[in-house]
PDB file of C-alpha atoms in Angstrom:
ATOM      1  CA  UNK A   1       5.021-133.481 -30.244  1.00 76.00           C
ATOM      2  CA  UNK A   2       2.043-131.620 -29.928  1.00 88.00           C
ATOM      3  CA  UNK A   3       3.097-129.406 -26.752  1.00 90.00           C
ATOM      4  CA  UNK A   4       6.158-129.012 -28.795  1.00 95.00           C
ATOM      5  CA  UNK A   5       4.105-127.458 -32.102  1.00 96.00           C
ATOM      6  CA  UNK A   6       1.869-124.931 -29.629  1.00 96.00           C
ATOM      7  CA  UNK A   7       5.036-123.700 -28.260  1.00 97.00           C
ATOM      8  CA  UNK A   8       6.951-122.945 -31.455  1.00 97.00           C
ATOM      9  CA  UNK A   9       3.645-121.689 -32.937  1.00 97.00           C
ATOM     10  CA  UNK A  10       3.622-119.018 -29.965  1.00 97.00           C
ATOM     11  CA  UNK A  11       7.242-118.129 -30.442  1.00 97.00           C
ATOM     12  CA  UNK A  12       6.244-117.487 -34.122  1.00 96.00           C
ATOM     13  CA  UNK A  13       3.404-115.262 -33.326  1.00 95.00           C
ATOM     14  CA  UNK A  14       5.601-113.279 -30.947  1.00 94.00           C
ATOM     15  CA  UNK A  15       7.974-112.404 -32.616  1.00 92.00           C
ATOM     16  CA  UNK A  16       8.268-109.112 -34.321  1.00 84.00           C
ATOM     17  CA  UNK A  17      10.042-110.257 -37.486  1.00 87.00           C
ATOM     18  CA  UNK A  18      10.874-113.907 -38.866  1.00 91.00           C
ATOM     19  CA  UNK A  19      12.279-115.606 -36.218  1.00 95.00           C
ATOM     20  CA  UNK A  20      15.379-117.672 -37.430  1.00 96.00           C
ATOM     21  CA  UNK A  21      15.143-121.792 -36.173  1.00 97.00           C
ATOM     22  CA  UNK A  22      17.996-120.601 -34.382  1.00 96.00           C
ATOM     23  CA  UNK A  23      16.365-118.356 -32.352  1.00 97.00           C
ATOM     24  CA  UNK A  24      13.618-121.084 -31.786  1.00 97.00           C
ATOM     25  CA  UNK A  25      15.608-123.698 -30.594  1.00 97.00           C
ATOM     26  CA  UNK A  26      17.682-121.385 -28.048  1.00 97.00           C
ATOM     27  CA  UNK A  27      14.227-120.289 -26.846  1.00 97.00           C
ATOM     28  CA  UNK A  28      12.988-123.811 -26.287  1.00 96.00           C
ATOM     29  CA  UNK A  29      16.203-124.704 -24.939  1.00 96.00           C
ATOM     30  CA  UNK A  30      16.276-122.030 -22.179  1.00 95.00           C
ATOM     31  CA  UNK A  31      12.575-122.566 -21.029  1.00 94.00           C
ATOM     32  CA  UNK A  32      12.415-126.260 -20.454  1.00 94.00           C
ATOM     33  CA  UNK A  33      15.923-126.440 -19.622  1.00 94.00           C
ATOM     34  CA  UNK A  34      16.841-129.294 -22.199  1.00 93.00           C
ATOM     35  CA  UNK A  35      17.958-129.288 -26.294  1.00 94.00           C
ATOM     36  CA  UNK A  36      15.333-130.515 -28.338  1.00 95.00           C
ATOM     37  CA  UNK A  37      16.986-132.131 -31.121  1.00 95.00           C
ATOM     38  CA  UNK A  38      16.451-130.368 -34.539  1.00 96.00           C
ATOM     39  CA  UNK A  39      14.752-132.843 -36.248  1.00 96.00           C
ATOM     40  CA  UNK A  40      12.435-133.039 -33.757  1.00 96.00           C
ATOM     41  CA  UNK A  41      11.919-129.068 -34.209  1.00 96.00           C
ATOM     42  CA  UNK A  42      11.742-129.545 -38.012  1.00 96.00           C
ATOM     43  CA  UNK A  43       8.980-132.088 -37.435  1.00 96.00           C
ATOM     44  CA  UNK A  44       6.944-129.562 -34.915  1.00 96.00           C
ATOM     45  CA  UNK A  45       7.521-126.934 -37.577  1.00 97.00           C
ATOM     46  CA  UNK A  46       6.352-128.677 -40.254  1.00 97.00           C
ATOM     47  CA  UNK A  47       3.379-129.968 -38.731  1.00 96.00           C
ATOM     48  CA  UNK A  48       2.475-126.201 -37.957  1.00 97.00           C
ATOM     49  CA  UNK A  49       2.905-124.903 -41.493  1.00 97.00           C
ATOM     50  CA  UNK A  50       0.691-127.877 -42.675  1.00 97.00           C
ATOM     51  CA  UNK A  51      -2.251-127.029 -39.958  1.00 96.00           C
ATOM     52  CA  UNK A  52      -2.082-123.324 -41.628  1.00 97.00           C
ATOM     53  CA  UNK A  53      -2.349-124.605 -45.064  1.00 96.00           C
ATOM     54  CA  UNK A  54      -5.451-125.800 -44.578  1.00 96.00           C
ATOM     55  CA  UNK A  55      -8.686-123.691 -46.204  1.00 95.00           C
ATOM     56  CA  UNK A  56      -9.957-122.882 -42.850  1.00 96.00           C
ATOM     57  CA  UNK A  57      -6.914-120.163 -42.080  1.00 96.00           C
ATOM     58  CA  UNK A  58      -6.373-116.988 -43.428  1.00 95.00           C
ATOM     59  CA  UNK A  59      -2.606-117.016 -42.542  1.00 94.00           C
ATOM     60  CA  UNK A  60      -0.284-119.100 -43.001  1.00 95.00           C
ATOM     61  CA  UNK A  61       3.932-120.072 -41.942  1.00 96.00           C
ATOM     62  CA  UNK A  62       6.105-118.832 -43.730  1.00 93.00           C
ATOM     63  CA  UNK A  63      10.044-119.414 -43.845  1.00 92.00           C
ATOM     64  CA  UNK A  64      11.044-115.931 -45.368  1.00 88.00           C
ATOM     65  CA  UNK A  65      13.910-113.606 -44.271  1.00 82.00           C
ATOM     66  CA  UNK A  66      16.418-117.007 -42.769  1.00 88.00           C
ATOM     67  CA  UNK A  67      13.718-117.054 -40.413  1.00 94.00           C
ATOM     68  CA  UNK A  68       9.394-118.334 -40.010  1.00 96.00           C
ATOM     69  CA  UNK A  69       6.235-115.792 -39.720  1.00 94.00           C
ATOM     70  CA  UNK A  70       3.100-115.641 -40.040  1.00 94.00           C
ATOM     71  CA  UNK A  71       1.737-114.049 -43.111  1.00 91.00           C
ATOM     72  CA  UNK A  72      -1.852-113.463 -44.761  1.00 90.00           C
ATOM     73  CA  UNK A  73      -2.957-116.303 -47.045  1.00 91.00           C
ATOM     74  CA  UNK A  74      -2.230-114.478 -50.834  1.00 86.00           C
ATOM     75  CA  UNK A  75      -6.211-114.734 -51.405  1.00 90.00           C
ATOM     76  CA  UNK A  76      -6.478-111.969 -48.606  1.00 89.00           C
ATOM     77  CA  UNK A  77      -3.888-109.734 -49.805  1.00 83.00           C
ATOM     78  CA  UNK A  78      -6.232-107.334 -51.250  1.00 84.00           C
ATOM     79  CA  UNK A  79      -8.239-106.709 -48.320  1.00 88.00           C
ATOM     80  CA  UNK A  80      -5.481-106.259 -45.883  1.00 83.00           C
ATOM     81  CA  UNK A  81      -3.554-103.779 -48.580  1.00 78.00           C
ATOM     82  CA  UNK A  82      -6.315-101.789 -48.135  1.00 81.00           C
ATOM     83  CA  UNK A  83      -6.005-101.953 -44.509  1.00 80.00           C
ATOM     84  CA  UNK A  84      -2.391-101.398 -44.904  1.00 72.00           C
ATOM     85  CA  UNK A  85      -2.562 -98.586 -46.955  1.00 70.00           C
ATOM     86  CA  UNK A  86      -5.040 -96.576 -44.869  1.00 73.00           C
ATOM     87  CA  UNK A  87      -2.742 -97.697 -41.810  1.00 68.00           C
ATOM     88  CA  UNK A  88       0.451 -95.986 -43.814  1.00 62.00           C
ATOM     89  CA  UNK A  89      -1.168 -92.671 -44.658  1.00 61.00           C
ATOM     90  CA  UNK A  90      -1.863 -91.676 -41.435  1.00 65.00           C
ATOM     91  CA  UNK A  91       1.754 -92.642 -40.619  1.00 71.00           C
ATOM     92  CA  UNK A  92       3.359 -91.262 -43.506  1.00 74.00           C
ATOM     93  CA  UNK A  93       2.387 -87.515 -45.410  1.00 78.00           C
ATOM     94  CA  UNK A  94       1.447 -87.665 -48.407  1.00 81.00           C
ATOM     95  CA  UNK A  95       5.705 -86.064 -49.529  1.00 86.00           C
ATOM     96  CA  UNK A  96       7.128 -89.622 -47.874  1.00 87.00           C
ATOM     97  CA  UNK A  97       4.387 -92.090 -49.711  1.00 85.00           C
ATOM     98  CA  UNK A  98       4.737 -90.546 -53.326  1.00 89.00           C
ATOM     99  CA  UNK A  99       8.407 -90.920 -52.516  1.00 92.00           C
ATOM    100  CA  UNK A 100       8.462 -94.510 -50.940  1.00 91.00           C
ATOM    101  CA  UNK A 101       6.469 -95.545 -54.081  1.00 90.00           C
ATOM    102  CA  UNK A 102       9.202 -94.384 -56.653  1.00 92.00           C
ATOM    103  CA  UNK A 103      11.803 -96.365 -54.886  1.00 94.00           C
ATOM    104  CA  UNK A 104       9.508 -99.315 -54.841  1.00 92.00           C
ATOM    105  CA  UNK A 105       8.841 -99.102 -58.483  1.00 91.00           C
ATOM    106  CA  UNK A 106      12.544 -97.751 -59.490  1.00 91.00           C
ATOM    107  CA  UNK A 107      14.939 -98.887 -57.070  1.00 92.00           C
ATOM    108  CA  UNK A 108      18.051 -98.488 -56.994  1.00 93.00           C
ATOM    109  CA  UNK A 109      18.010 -94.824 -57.448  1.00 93.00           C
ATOM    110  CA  UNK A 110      19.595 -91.875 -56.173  1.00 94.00           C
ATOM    111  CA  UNK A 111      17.806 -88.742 -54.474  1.00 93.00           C
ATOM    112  CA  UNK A 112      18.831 -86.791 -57.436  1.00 92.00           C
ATOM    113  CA  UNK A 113      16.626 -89.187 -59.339  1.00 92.00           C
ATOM    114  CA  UNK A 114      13.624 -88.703 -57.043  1.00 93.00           C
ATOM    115  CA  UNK A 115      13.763 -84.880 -57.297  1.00 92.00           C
ATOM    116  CA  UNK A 116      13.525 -84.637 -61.092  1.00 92.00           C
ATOM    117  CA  UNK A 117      10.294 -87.591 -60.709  1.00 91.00           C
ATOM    118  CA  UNK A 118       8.805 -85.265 -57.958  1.00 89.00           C
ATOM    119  CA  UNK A 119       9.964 -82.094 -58.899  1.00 89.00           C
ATOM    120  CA  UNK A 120      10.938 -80.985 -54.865  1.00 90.00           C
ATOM    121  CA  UNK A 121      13.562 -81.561 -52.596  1.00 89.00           C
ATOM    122  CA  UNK A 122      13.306 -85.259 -51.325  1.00 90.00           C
ATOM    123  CA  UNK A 123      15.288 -84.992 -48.222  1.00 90.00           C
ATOM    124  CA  UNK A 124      12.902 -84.941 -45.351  1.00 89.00           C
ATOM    125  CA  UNK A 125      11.085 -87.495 -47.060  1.00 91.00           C
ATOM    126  CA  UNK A 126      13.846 -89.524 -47.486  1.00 93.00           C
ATOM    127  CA  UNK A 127      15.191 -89.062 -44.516  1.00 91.00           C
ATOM    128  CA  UNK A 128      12.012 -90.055 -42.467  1.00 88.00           C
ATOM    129  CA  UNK A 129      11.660 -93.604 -44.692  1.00 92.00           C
ATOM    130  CA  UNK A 130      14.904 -94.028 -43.483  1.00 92.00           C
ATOM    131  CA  UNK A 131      14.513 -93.668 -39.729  1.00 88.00           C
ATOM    132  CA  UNK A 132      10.873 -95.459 -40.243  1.00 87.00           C
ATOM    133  CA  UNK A 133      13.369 -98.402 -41.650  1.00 88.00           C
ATOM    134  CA  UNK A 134      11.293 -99.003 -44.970  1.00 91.00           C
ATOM    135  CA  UNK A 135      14.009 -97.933 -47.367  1.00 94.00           C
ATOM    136  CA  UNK A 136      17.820 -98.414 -46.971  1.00 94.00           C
ATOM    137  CA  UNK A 137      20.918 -97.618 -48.608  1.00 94.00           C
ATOM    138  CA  UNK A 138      22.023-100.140 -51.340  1.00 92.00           C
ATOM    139  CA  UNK A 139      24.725 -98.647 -53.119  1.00 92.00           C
ATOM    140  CA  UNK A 140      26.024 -95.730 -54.940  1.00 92.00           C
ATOM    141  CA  UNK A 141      25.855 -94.936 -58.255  1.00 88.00           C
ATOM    142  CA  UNK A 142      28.643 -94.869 -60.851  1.00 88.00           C
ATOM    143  CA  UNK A 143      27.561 -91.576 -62.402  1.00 84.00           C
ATOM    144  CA  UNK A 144      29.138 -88.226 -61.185  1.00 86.00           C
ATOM    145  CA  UNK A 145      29.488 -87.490 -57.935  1.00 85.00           C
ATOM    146  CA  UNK A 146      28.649 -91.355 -56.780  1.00 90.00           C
ATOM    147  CA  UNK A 147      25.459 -90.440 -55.523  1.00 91.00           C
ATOM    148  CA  UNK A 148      23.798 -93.314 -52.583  1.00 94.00           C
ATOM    149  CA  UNK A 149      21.134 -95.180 -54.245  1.00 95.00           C
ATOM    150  CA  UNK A 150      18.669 -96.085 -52.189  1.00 96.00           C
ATOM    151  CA  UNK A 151      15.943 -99.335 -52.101  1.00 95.00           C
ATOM    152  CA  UNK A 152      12.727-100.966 -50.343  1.00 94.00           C
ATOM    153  CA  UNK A 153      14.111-102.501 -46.953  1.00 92.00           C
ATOM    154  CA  UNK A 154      13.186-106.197 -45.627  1.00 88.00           C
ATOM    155  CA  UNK A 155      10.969-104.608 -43.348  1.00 85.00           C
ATOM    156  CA  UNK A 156       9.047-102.272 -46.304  1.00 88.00           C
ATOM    157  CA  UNK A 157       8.982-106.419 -47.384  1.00 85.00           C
ATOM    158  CA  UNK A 158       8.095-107.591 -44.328  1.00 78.00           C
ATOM    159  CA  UNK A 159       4.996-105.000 -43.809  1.00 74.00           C
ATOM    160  CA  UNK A 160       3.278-105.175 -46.977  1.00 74.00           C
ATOM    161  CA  UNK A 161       4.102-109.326 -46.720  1.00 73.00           C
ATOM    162  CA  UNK A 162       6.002-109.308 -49.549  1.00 78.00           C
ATOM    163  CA  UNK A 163       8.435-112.497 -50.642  1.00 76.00           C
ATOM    164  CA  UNK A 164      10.214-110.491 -53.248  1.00 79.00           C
ATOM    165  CA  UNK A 165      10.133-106.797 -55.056  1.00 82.00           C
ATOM    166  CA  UNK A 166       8.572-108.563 -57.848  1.00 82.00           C
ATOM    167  CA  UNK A 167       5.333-109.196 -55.704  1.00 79.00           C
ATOM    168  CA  UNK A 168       4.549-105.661 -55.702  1.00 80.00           C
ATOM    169  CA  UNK A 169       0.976-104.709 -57.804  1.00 76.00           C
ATOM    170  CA  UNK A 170       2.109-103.984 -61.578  1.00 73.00           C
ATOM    171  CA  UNK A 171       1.285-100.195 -62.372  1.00 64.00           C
ATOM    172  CA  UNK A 172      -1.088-100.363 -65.394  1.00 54.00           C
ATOM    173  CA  UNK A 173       0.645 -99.664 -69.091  1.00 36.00           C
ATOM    174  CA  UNK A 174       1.629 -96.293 -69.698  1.00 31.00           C
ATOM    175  CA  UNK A 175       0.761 -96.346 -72.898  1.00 39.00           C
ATOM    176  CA  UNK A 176      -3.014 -97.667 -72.650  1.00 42.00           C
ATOM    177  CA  UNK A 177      -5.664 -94.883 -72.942  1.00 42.00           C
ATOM    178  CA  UNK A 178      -8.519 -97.583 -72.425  1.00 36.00           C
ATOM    179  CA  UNK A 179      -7.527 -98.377 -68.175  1.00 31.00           C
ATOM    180  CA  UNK A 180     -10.044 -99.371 -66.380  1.00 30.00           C
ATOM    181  CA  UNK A 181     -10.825 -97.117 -62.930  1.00 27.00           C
ATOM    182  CA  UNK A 182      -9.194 -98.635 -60.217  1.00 32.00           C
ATOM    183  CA  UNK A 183      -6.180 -99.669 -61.534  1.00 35.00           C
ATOM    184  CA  UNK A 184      -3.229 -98.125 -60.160  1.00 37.00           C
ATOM    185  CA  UNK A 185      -1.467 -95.076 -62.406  1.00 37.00           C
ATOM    186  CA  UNK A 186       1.537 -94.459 -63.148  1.00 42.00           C
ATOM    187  CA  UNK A 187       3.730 -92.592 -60.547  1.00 40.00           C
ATOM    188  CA  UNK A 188       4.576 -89.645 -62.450  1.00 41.00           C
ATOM    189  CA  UNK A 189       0.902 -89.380 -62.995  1.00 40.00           C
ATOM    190  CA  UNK A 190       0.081 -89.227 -59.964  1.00 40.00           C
ATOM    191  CA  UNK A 191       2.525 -86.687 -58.822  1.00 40.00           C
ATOM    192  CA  UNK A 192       2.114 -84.493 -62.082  1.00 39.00           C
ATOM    193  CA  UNK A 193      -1.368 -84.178 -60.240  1.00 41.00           C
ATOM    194  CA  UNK A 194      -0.231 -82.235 -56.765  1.00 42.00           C
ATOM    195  CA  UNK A 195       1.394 -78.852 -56.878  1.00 44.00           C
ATOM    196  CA  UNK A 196       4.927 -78.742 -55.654  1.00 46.00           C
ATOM    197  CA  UNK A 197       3.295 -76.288 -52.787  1.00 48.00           C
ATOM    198  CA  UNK A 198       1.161 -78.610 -51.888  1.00 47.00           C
ATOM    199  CA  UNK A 199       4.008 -81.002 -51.220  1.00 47.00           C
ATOM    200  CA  UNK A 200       6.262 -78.598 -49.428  1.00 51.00           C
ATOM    201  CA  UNK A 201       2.843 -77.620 -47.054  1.00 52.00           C
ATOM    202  CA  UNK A 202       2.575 -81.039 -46.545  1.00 49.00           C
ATOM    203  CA  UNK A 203       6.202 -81.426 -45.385  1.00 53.00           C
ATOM    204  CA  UNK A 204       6.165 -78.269 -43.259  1.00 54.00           C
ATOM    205  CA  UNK A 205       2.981 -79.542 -41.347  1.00 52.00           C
ATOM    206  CA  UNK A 206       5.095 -82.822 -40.717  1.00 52.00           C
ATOM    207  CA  UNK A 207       8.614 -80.684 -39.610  1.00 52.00           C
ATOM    208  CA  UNK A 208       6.036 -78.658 -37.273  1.00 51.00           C
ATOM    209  CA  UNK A 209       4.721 -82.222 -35.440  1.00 49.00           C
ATOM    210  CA  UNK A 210       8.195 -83.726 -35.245  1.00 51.00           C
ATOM    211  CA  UNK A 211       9.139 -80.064 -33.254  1.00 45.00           C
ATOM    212  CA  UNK A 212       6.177 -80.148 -31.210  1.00 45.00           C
ATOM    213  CA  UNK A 213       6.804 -83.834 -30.801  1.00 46.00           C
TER     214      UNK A 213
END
């Protein structure tokens, strides 16, 4: 059983995004040349998750997205976000993070929605979450013009390891003069705070590497 565990656990590791028990049995299958019966791959699986739920990891199995990965342990969360988040700026300007954080927090909603938050045009920003595969297109809306609505993807989930939307950090209350520093503010806030030439700079800079690119 125990060669068994060590090979699903380096499948798991692998893999890119949850791999599916599917996936892990076809795997197995292919490289020893024999079908391991599932419940001896639910065993081997289970034994794994238990080993990573003891105090001495900091990560753990998950089964999450029809499939298993290895995430950070939830008492760690805060010190990789902030590796996460210094990771993201210097892959994102500043334009496509203000605008990836209003669809977090308000999702579904349309671009038209966006512009009035930010106050700019939103489609480069948009556009660039969307090749980057950390929003996607949920639906349209039922006002004038159907307009797409747009939302976090599983891989915006699967990044910040995130089991749901309502796992995301709660912005402080609006209304609450008395915030302590630190906490996060509000997204209009935020925003209210940069010029809309700022923004457009910043988006200009990022048209100019994607050309030189």
């Amino acid at each position: 059983m125990e060669y068994l565990v060590q090979h699903i656990e380096s499948l798991i590791f692998t893999a890119d995004t949850p791999i599916s028990f599917e996936e892990i049995s076809n795997c197995l299958t292919e490289a020893f040349g024999l079908k391991f019966p599932n419940e001896e791959i639910e065993g081997a699986i289970e034994k794994l998750q238990q080993r990573y739920a003891q105090d001495e990891f900091a990560i753990e199995v998950v089964e999450i997205a029809g499939g298993y990965q290895f995430l950070t342990k939830g008492s760690f969360h805060q010190t990789v976000g902030v590796y996460l988040q210094q990771t993201m700026r210097r892959r994102l300007s500043g334009a496509a993070l203000e605008t990836l954080a209003i669809i977090a927090y308000k999702q579904p909603v349309s671009k038209g929605d966006l512009e009035r938050i930010r106050g700019v045009s939103c489609d480069y920003s948009v556009q660039k979450l969307l090749e980057k595969e950390l929003v996607s297109i949920v639906g349209r809306s039922e006002g004038p013009g159907r307009p797409l609505l747009y939302g976090t993807s599983q891989k915006f989930m699967d990044y910040f390891g995130l089991k749901n939307i309502d796992d995301l950090p709660k912005p402080k209350d609006f209304k609450d003069p008395g915030n302590q520093i630190g906490e996060m503010a509000p997204i209009e806030e935020e925003i209210s705070e940069i010029s809309i030439e700022e923004v457009e700079a910043i988006e200009r800079a990022e048209r100019a590497e994607d050309f030189e690119d």
